[in-house]
CSV table of C-alpha atoms in Angstrom, one decimal:
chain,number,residue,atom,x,y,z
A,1,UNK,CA,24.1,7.0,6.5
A,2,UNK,CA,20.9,8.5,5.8
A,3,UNK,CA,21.0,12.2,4.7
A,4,UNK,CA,18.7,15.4,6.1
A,5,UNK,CA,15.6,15.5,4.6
A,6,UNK,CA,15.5,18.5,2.4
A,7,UNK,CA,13.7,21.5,2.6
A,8,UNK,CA,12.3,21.3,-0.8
A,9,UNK,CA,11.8,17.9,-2.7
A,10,UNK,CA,14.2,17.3,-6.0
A,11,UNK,CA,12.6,14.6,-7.3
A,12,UNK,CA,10.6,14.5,-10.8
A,13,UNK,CA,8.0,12.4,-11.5
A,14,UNK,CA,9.9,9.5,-13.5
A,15,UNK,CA,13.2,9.6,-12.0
A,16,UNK,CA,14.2,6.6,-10.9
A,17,UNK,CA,17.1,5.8,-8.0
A,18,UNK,CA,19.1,2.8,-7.4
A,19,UNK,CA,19.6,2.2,-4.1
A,20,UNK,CA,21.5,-0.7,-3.9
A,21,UNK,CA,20.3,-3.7,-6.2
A,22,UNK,CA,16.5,-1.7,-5.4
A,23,UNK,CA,14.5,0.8,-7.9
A,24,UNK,CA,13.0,3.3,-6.6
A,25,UNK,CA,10.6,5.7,-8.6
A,26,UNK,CA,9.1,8.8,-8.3
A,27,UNK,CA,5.9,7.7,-9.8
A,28,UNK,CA,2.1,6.6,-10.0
A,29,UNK,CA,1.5,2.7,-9.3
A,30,UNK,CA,-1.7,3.3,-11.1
A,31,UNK,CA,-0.2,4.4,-14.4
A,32,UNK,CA,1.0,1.4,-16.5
A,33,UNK,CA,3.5,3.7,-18.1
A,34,UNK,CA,4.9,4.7,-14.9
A,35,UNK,CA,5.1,0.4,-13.6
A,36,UNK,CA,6.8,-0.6,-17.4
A,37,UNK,CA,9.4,2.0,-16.5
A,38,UNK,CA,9.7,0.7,-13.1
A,39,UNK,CA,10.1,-2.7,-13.6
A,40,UNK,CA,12.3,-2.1,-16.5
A,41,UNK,CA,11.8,-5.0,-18.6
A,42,UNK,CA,10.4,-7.3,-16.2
A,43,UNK,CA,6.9,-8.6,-16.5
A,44,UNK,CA,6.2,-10.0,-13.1
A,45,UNK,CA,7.2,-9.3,-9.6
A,46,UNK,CA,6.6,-11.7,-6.0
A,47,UNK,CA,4.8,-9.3,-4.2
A,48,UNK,CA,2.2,-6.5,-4.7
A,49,UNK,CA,2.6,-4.0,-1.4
A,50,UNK,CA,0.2,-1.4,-2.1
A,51,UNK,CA,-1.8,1.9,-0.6
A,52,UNK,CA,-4.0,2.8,-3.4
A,53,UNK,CA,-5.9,6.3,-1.7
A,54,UNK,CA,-9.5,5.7,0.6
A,55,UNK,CA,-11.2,8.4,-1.7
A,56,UNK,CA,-11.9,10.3,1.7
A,57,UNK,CA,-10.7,13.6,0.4
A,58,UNK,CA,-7.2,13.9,1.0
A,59,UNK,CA,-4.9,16.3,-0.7
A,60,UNK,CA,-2.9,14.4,-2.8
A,61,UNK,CA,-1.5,17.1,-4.9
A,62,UNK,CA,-2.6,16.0,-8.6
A,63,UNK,CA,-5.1,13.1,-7.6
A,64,UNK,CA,-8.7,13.7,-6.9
A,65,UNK,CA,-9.6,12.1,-3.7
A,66,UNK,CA,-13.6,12.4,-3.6
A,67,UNK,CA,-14.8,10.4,-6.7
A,68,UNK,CA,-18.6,9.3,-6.5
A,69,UNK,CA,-18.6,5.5,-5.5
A,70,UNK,CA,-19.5,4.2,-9.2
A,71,UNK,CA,-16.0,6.0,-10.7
A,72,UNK,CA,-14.0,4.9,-7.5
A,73,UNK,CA,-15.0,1.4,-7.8
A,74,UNK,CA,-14.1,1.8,-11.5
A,75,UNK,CA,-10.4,3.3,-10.3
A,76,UNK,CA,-10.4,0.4,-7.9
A,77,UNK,CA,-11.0,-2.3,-10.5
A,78,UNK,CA,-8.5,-1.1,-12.8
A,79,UNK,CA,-5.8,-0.9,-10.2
A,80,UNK,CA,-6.3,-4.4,-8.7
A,81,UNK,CA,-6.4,-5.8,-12.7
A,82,UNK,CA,-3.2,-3.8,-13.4
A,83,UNK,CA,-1.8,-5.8,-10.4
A,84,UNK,CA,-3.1,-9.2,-11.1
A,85,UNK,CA,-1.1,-8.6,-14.5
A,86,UNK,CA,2.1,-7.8,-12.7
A,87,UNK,CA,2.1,-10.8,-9.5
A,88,UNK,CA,0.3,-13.9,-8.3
A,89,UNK,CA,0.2,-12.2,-4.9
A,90,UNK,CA,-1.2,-8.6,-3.6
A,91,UNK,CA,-1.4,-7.0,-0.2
A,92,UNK,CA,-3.4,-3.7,-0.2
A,93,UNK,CA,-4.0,-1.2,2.5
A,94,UNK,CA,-7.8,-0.3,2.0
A,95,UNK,CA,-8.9,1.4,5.1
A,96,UNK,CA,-12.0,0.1,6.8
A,97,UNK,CA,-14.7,2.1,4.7
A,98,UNK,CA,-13.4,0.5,1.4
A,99,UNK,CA,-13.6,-3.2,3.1
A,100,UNK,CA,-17.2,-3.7,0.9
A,101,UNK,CA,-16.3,-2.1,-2.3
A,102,UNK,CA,-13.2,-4.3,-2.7
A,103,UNK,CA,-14.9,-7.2,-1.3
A,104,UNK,CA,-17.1,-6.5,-4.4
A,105,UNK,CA,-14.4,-6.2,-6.6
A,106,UNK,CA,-12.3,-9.6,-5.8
A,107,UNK,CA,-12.7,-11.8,-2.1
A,108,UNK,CA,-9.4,-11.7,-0.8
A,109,UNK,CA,-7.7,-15.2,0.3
A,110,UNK,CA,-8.3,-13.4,3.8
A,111,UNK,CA,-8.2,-10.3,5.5
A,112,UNK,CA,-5.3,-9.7,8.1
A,113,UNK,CA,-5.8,-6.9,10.9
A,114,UNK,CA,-3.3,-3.8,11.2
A,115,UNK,CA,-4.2,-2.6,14.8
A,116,UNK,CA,-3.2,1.1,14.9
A,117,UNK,CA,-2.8,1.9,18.3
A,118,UNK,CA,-3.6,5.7,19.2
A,119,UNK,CA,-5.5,6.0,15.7
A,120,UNK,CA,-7.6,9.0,15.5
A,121,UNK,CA,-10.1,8.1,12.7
A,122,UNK,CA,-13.6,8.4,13.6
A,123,UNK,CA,-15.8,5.3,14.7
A,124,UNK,CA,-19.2,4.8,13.7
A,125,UNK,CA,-19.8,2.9,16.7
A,126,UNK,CA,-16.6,4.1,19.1
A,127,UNK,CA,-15.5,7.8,19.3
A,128,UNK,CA,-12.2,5.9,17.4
A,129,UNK,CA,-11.4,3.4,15.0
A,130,UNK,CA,-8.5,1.7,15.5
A,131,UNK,CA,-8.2,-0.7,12.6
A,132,UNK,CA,-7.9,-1.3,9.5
A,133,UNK,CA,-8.2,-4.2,6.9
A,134,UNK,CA,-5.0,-5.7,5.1
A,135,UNK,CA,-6.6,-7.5,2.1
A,136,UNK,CA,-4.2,-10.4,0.8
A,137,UNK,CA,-5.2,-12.2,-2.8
A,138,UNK,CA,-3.3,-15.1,-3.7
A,139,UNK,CA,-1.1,-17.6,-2.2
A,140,UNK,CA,0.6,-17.2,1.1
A,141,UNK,CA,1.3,-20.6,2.0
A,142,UNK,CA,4.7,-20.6,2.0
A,143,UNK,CA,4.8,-17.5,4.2
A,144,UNK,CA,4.4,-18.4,7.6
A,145,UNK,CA,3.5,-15.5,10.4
A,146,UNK,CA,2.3,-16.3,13.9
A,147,UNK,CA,-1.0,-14.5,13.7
A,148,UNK,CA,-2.8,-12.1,11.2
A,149,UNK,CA,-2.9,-9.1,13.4
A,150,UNK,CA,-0.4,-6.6,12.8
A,151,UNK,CA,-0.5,-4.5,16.3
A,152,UNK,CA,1.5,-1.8,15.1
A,153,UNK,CA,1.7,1.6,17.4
A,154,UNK,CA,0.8,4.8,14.9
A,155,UNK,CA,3.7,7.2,15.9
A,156,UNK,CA,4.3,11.0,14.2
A,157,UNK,CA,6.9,10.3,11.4
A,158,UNK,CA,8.6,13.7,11.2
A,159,UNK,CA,11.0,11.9,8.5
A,160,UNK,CA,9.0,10.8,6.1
A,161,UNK,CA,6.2,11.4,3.9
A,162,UNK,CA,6.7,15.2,4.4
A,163,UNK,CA,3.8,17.1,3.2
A,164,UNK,CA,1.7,13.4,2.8
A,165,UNK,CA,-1.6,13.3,4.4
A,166,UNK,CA,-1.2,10.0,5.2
A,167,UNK,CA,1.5,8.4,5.5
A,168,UNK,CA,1.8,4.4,6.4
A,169,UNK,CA,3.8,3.3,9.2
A,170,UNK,CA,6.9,1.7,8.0
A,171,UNK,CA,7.2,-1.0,10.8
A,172,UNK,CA,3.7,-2.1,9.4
A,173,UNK,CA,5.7,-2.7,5.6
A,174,UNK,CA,8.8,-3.7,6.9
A,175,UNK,CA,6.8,-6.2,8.8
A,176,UNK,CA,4.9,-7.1,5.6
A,177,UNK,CA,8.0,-7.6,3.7
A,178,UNK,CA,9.8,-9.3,6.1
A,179,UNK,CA,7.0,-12.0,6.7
A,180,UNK,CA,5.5,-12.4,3.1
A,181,UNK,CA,8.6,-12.7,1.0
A,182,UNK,CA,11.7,-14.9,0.4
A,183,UNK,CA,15.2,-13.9,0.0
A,184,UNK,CA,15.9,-12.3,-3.5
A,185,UNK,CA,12.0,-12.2,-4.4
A,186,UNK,CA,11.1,-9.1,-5.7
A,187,UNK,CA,7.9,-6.3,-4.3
A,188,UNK,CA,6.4,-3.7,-6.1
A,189,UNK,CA,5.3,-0.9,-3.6
């Protein structure tokens, strides 16, 4: 049973909850600190699932979403060699104006489609855009999916992410999981 969603959050930055035989932190994926405590002893995980944010201005809280391109692609950098440290295999939620700065960064193995439909974000040559890139680095071979577009309906999520400009859709990660890993292998998110 899942309990109400409180009025006010409770958790700290740090804290960490089991939830079965899964860790889940309060914390920043792009602070090493924060990924050491996570993983709690382990070096490595299966799977990289991440959402790093599109530096298009959103409030997030404490993090400064409007960085000039040059410190961005720095922040970008960083993050994907933090990653490359921690698994052999990444799958990272860019959104379509960061497709040429992280193609600069690293070429993905390939880049998989997440059709959002009833997306809002503006077009530059449609009044909407209603995809984005899923970039995957490393190998998938194993991991076997019919096709690499992810039609996934955008839908309000009153339960979650309250407060989050942005939150992802969770049938687009549970999909992600569900395809791209094997019993008992491990995901950092």
């Amino acid at each position: 049973e899942i309990p109400e969603v409180p009025k006010e959050a409770r958790a700290s930055r740090g804290e960490i909850y089991m939830l079965g035989k899964h860790r889940l932190m309060c914390g920043d994926s792009t602070s090493r600190e924060d990924v050491d405590k996570l993983m709690n002893g382990k070096k490595r995980v299966d799977l990289i699932l991440t959402d790093p944010p599109y530096n298009i201005g959103y409030d997030y809280w404490d993090y400064i979403d409007d960085k000039e391109y040059k410190e961005y692609k720095e922040y970008c950098s960083e993050i994907y060699k933090l990653f490359l440290e921690l698994s052999a295999r990444m799958i990272v939620t860019i959104g379509l104006v960061n497709l040429k700065l992280w193609m600069g960064i690293s070429e993905p193995l390939t880049v998989g489609v997440w059709y959002k439909r009833n997306a809002v974000s503006g077009g530059k040559v449609s009044k909407f855009s209603v995809w984005e890139p899923l970039l995957f680095y490393g190998n998938f071979k194993k991991y076997k999916r019919d096709f690499d577009v992810f039609d996934i309906t955008n839908v309000h999520q009153q339960d979650i992410g309250n407060g989050h400009s942005c939150p992802k859709q969770i049938k687009l990660f549970y999909d992600l999981v569900q395809n791209y890993t094997l019993k008992d292998e491990n995901v950092l998110d």
